Tab-separated table of C-alpha atoms and ligand atoms in Angstrom:
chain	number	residue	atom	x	y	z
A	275	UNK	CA	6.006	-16.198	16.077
A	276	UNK	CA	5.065	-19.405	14.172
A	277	UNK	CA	5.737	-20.417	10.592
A	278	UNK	CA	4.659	-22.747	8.254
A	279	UNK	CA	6.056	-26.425	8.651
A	280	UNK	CA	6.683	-26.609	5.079
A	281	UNK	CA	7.385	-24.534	2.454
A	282	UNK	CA	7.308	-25.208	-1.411
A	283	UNK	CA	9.459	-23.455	-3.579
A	284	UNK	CA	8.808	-23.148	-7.604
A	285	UNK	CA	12.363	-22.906	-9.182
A	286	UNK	CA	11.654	-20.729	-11.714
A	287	UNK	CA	15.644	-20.481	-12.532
A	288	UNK	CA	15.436	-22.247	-16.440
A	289	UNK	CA	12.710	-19.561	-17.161
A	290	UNK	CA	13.018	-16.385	-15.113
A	291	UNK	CA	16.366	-16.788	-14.313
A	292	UNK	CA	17.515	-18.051	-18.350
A	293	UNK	CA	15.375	-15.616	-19.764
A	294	UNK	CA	17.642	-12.763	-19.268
A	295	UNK	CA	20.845	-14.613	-20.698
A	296	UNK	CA	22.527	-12.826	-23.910
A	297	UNK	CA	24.547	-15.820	-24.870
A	298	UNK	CA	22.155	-18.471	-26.481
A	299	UNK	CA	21.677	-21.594	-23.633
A	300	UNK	CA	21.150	-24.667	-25.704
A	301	UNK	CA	18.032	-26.638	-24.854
A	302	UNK	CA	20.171	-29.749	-23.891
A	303	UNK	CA	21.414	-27.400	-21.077
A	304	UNK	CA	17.884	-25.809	-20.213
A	305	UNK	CA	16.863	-29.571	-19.705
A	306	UNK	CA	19.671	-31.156	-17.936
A	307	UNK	CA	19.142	-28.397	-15.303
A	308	UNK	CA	15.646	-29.195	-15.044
A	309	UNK	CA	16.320	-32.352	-14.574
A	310	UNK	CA	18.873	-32.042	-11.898
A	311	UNK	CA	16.506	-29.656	-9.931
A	312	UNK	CA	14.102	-32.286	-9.963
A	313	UNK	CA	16.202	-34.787	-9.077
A	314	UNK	CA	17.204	-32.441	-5.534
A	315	UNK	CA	13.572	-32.756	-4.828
A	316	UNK	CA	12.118	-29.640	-6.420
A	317	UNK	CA	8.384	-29.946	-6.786
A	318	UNK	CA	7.049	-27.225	-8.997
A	319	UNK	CA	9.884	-25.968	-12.095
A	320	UNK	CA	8.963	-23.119	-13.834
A	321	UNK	CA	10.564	-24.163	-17.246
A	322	UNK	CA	9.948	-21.475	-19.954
A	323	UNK	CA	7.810	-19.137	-21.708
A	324	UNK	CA	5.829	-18.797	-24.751
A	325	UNK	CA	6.441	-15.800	-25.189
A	326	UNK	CA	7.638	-13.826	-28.659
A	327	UNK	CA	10.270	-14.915	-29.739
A	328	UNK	CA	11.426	-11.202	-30.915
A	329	UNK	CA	10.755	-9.851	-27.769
A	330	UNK	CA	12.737	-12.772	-25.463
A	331	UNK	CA	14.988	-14.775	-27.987
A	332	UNK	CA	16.458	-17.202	-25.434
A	333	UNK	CA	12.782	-18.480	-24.831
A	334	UNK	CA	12.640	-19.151	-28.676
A	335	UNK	CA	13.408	-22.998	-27.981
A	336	UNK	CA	10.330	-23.615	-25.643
A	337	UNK	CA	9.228	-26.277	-27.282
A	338	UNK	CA	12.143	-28.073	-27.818
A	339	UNK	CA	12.963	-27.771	-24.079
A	340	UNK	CA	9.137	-28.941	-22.990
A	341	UNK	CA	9.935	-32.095	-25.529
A	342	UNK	CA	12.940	-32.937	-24.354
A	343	UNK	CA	12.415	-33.151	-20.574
A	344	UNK	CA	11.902	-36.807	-18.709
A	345	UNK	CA	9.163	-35.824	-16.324
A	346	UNK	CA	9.321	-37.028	-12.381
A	347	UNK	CA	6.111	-37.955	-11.061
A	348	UNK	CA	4.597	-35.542	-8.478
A	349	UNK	CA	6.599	-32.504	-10.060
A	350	UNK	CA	4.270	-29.903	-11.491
A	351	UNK	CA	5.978	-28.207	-14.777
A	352	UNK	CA	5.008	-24.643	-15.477
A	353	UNK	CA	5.512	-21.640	-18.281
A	354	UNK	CA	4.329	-18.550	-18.988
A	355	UNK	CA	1.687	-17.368	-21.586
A	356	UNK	CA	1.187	-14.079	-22.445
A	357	UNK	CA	-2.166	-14.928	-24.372
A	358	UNK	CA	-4.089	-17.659	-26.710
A	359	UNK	CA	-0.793	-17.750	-29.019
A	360	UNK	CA	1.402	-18.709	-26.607
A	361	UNK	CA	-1.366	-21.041	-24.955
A	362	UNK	CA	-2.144	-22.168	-28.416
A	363	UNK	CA	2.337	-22.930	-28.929
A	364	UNK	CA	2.410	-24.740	-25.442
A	365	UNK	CA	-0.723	-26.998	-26.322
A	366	UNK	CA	0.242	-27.515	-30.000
A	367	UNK	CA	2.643	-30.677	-28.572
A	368	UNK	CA	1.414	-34.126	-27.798
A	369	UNK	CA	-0.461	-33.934	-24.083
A	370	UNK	CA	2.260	-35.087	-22.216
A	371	UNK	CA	4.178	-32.631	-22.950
A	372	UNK	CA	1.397	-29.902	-22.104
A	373	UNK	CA	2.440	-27.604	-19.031
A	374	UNK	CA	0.953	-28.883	-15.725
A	375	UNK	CA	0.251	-25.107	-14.959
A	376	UNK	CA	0.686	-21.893	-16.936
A	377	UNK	CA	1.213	-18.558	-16.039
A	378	UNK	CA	-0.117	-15.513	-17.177
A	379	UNK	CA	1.472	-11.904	-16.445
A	380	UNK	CA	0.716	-8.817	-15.220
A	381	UNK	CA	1.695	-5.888	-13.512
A	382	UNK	CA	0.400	-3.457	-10.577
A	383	UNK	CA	1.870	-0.986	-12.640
A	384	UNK	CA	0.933	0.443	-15.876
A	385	UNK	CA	4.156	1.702	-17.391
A	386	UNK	CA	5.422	-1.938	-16.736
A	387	UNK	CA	2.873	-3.226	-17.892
A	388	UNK	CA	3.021	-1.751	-21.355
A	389	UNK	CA	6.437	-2.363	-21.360
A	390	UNK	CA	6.634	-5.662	-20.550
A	391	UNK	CA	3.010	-7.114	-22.300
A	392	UNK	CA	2.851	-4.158	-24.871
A	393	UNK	CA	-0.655	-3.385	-23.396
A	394	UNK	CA	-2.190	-1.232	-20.456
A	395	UNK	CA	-3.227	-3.420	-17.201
A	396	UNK	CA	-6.952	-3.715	-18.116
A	397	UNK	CA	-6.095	-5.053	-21.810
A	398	UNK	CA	-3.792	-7.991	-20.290
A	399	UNK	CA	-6.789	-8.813	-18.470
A	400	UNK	CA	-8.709	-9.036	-21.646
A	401	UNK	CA	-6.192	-10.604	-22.956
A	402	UNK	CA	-5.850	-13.591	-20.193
A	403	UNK	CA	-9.419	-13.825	-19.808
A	404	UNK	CA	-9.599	-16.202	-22.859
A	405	UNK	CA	-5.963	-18.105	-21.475
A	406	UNK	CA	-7.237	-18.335	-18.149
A	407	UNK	CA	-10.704	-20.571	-19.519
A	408	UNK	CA	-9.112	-22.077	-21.971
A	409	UNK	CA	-6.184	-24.091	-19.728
A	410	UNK	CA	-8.741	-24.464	-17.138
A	411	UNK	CA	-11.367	-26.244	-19.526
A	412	UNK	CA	-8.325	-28.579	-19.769
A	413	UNK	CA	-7.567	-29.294	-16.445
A	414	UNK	CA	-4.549	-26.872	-16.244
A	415	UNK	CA	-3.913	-25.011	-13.128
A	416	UNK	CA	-3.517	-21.100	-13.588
A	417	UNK	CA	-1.337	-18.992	-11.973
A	418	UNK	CA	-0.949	-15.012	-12.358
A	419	UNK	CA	2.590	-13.366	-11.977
A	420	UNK	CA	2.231	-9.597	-10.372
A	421	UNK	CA	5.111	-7.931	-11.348
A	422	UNK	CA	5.780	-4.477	-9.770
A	423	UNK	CA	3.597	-4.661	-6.818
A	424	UNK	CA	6.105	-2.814	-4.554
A	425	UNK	CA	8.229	-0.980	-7.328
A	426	UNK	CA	8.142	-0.274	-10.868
A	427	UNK	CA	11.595	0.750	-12.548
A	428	UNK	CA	9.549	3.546	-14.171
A	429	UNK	CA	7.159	4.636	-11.920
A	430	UNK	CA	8.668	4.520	-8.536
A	431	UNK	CA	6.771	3.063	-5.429
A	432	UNK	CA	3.862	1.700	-6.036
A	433	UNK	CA	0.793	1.357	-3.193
A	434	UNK	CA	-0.629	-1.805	-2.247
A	435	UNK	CA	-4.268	-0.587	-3.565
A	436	UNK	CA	-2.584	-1.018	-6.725
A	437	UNK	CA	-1.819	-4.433	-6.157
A	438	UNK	CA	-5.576	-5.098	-4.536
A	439	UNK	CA	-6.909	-3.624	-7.919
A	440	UNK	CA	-4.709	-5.837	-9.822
A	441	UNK	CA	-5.453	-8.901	-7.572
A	442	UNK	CA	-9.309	-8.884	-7.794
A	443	UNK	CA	-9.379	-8.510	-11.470
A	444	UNK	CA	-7.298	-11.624	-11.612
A	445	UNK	CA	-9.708	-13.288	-9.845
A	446	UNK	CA	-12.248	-11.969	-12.098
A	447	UNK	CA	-11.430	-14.108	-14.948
A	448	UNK	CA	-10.472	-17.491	-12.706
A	449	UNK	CA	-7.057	-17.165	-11.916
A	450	UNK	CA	-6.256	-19.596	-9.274
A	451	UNK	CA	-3.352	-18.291	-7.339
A	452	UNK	CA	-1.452	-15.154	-7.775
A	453	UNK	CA	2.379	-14.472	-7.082
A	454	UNK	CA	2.951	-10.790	-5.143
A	455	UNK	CA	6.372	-10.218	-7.032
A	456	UNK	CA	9.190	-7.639	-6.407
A	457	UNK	CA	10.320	-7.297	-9.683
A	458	UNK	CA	13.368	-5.228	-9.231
A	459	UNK	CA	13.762	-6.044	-5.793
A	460	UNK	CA	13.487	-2.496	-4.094
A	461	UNK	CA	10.999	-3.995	-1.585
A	462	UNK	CA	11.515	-4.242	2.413
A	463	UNK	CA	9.850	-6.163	4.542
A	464	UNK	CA	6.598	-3.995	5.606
A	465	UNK	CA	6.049	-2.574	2.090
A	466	UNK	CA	6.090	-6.389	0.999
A	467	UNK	CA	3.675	-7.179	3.907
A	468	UNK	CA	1.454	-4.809	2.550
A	469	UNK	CA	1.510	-5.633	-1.285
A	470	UNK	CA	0.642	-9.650	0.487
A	471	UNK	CA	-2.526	-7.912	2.789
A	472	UNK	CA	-3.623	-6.091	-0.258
A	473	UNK	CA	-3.280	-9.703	-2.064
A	474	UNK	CA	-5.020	-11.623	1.134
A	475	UNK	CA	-8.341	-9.459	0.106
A	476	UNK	CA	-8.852	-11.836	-2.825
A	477	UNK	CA	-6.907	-14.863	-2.545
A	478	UNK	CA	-6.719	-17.366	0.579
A	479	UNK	CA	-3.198	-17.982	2.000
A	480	UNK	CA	-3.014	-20.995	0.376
A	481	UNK	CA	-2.960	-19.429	-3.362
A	482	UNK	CA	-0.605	-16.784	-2.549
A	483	UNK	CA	2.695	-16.805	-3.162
A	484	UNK	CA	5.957	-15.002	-2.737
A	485	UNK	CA	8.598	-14.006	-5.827
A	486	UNK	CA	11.405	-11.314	-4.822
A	487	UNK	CA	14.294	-10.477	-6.628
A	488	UNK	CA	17.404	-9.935	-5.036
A	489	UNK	CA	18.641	-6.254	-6.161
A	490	UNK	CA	18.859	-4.873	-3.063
A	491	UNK	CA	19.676	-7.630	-1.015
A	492	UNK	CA	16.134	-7.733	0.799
A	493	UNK	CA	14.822	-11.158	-0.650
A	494	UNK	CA	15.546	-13.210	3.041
A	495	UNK	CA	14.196	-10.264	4.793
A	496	UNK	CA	10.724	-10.109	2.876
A	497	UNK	CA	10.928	-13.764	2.464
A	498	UNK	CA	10.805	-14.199	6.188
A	499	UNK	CA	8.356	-11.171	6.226
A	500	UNK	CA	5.903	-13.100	3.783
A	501	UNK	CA	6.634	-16.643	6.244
A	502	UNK	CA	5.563	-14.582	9.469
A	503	UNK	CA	2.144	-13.888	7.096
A	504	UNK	CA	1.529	-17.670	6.746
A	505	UNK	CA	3.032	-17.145	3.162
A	506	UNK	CA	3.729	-20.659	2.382
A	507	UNK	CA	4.741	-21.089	-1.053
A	508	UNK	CA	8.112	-19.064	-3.221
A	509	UNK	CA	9.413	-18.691	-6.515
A	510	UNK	CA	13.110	-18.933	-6.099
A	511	UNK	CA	15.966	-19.248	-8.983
A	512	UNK	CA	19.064	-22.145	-8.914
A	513	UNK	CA	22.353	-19.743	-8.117
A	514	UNK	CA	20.049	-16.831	-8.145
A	515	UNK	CA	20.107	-16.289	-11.527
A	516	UNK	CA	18.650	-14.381	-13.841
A	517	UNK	CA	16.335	-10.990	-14.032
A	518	UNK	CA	13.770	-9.555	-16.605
A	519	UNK	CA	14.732	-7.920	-20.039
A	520	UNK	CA	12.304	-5.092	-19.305
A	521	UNK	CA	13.470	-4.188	-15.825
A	522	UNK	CA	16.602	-2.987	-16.188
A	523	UNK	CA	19.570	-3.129	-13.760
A	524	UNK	CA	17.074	-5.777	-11.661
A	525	UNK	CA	19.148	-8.814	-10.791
A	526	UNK	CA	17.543	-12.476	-10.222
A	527	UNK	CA	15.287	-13.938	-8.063
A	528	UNK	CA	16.338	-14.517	-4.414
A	529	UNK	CA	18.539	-18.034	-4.876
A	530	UNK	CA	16.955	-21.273	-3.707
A	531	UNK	CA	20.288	-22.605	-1.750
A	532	UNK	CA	20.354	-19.155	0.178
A	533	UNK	CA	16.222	-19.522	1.018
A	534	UNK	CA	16.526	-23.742	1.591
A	535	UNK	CA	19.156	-23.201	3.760
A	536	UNK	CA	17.132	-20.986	5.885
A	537	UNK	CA	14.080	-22.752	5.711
A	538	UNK	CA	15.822	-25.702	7.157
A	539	UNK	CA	17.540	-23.683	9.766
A	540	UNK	CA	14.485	-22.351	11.043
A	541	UNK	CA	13.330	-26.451	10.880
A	542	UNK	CA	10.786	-25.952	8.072
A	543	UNK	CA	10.554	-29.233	5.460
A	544	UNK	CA	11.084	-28.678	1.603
A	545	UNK	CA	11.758	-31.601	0.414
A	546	UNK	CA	14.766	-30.525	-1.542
A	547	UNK	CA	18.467	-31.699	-0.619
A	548	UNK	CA	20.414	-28.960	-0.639
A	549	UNK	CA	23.581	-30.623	-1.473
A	550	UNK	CA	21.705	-31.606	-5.126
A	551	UNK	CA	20.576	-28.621	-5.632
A	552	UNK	CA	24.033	-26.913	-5.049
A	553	UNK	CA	25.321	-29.416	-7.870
A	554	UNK	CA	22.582	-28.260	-9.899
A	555	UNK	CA	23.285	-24.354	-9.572
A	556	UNK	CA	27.318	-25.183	-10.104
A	557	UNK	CA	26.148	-26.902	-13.366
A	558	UNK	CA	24.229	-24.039	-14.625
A	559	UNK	CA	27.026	-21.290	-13.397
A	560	UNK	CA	30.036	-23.546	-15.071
A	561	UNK	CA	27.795	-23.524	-18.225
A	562	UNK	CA	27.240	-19.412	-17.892
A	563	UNK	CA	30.946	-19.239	-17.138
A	564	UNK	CA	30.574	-17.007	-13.587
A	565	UNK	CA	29.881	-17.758	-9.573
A	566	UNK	CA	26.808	-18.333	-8.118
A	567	UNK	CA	24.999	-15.842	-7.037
A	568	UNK	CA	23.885	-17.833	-4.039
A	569	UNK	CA	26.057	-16.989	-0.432
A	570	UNK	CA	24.879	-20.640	0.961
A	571	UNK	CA	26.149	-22.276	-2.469
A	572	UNK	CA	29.206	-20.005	-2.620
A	573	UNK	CA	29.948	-20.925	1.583
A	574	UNK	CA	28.994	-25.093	0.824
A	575	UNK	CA	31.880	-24.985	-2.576
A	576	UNK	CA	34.514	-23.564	-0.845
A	577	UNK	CA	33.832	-25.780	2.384
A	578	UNK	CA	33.621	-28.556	-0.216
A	579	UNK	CA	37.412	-27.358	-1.628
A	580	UNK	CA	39.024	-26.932	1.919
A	581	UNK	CA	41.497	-29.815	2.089
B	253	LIG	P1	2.677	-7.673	-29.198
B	253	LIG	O1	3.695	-7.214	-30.175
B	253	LIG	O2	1.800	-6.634	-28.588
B	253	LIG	O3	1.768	-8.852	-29.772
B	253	LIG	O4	3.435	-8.452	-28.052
B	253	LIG	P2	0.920	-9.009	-31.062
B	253	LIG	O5	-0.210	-9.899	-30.682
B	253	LIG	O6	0.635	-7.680	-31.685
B	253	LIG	O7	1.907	-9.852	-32.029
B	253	LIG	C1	3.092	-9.285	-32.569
B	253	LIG	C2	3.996	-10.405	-33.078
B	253	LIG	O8	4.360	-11.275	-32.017
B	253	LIG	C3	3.321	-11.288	-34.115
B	253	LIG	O9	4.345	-11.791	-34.954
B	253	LIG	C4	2.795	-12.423	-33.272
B	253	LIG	O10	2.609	-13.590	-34.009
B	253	LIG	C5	3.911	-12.605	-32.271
B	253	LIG	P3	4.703	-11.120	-36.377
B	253	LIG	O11	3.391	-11.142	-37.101
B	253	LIG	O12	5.188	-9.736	-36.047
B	253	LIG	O13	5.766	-12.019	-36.920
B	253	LIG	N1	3.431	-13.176	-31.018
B	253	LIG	C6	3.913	-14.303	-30.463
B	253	LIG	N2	4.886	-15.156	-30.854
B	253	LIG	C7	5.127	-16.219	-30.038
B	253	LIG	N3	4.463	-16.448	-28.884
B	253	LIG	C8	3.499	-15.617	-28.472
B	253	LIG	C9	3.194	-14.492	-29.284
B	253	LIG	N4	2.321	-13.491	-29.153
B	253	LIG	C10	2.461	-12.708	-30.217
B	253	LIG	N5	2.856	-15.866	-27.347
B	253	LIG	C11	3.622	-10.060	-26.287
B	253	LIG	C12	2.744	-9.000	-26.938
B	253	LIG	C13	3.060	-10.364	-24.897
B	253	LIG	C14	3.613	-11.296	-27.127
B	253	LIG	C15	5.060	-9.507	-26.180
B	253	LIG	O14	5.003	-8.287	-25.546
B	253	LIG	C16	5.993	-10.425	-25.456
B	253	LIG	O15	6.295	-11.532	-25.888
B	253	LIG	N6	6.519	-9.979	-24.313
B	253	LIG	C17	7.461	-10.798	-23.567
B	253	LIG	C18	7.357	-10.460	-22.169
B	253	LIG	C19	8.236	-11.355	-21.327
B	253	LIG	O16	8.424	-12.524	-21.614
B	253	LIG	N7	8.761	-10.762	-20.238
B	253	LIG	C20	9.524	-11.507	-19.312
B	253	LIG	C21	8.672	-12.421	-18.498
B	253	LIG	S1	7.716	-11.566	-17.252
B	253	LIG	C22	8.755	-11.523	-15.895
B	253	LIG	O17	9.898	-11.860	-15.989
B	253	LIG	C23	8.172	-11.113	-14.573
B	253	LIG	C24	7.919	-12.283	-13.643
B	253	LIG	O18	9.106	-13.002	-13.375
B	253	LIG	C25	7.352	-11.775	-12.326
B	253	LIG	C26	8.197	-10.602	-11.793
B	253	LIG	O19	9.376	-10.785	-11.432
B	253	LIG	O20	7.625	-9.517	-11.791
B	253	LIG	C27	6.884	-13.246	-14.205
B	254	LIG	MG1	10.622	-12.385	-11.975
């Protein structure tokens, strides 16, 4: 079996994994986190959304947080817009604080979909169509989220023609690379392999990526299923936090200690120190007041406390 030699994983912890927070997170928090996982080597930090403000209130300060960060060359900062509002919101700032990438959303599933985006799969596309040229015409890369493209919380399983359907039509309107996401984190390791094949119709390896939540403790597993694919690229979350407001009872993403500390035990290069980036994840969980969710983070602190 051979894998990738390197991997790059998108910490999409200060957005995915923030978003789901009921106690307000002040921006000056938001940003010292990003810049701590920059500073353990992360390359790609998904940092918020422009998103309503009504509908996700602790991405209501996404402007403040893009203003306030001190960017690190060769880091690529990405956030989410729904459609030409929130486009409109992220480009409204001076250009160097523009995203280096946005990303829109949409799901394999319709129920999701309307649940999460208020509209039925084909209208998102509509709706991104416009997004999609208009960050493009300015020299920002797109990416598209797939949420649901093993299991919806309201529809059950979903098959990978689904996520095929939902794949092409993203790459109908110029989305460059699209994420195969298990939302709530049902998914096992050939039913992810599928969702990815179903991907692999549209996109070349190299603009696919992986993003699995942790619910059922099957993010490794489908991780290493997506790796065995040639799968080269993850969205992971500092301390594993975080989930989305419109899938309930899913936990966060997979946690990027527990998925570097693999990688590098298998010998694959990240780039990231994992020692940093286990500083970074205590800072966040100290500031949200519980433990990590991360095993590796969890086994390094209490290593770290042993006398
Ligand atoms: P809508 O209500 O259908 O939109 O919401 P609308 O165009 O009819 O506008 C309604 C109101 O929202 C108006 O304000 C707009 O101005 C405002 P009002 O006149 O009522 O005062 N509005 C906005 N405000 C700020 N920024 C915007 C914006 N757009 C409209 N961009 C909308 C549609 C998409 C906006 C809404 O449904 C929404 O914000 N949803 C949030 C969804 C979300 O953030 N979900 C979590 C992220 S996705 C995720 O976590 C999954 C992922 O991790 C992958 C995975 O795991 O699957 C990516
Ligand atoms: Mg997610």
């Amino acid at each position: 079996m051979s894998y990738p030699q390197y991997v790059k994983l998108v910490d999409v912890g200060p957005r995915d994994g923030l978003q789901n927070e009921k106690q307000p997170v002040p921006a000056a928090v938001k940003i010292a986190l990003v810049h701590m996982l920059q500073q353990a080597g992360l390359k790609e930090i998904e940092v918020t959304s422009f998103v309503s403000p009504k509908w996700v209130p602790q991405m209501a300060d996404n402007a403040e947080v893009m203003a306030g960060l001190v960017r690190r060359p060769g880091v690529r900062y990405s956030v989410l817009t729904p459609n030409m509002k929130g486009l409109e919101a992220a480009l409204a700032a001076p250009g160097e604080q523009w995203p280096d990438e946005i990303v829109v959303f949409g799901a394999a599933s319709e129920a999701f979909s309307q649940k999460n985006i208020n509209c039925s799969i084909a209208e998102s596309i509509e709706r991104f169509a416009p997004v999609v040229e208009a960050a493009r015409a300015k020299g920002i890369h797109v990416r598209g989220a797939m949420s649901c493209t093993v299991g919806c919380p309201y529809e059950g399983e979903i098959a990978p023609e689904r996520v095929g359907y939902l794949a092409g039509l993203m790459k109908s309107i110029g989305v460059q690379h699209v994420g195969v996401a298990d939302t709530i984190g049902v998914g096992t390791p050939i039913a992810v392999r599928r969702a990815i094949e179903a991907t692999l119709a549209h996109y070349d390896i190299d603009n696919v990526s992986g993003h699995f939540h942790d619910t059922y403790g099957q993010a490794l597993a489908n991780t290493l299923a997506a790796l065995a694919m040639g799968v080269w690229q993850f969205d992971t979350s500092v301390a594993g936090l975080g989930g989305c407001p419109y899938a309930k009872g899913a936990t966060g993403n997979v946690a990027t200690e527990d998925v570097v500390y693999m990688l590098h035990g298998m010998g694959i290069d990240t780039g990231i120190d994992l020692d940093a980036l286990i500083d970074a994840g205590q800072f966040i969980s100290e500031h949200l007041g519980r433990p990590s969710q991360s095993r590796v983070a969890r086994a390094i602190l209490a290593k770290r406390a042993a006398p």
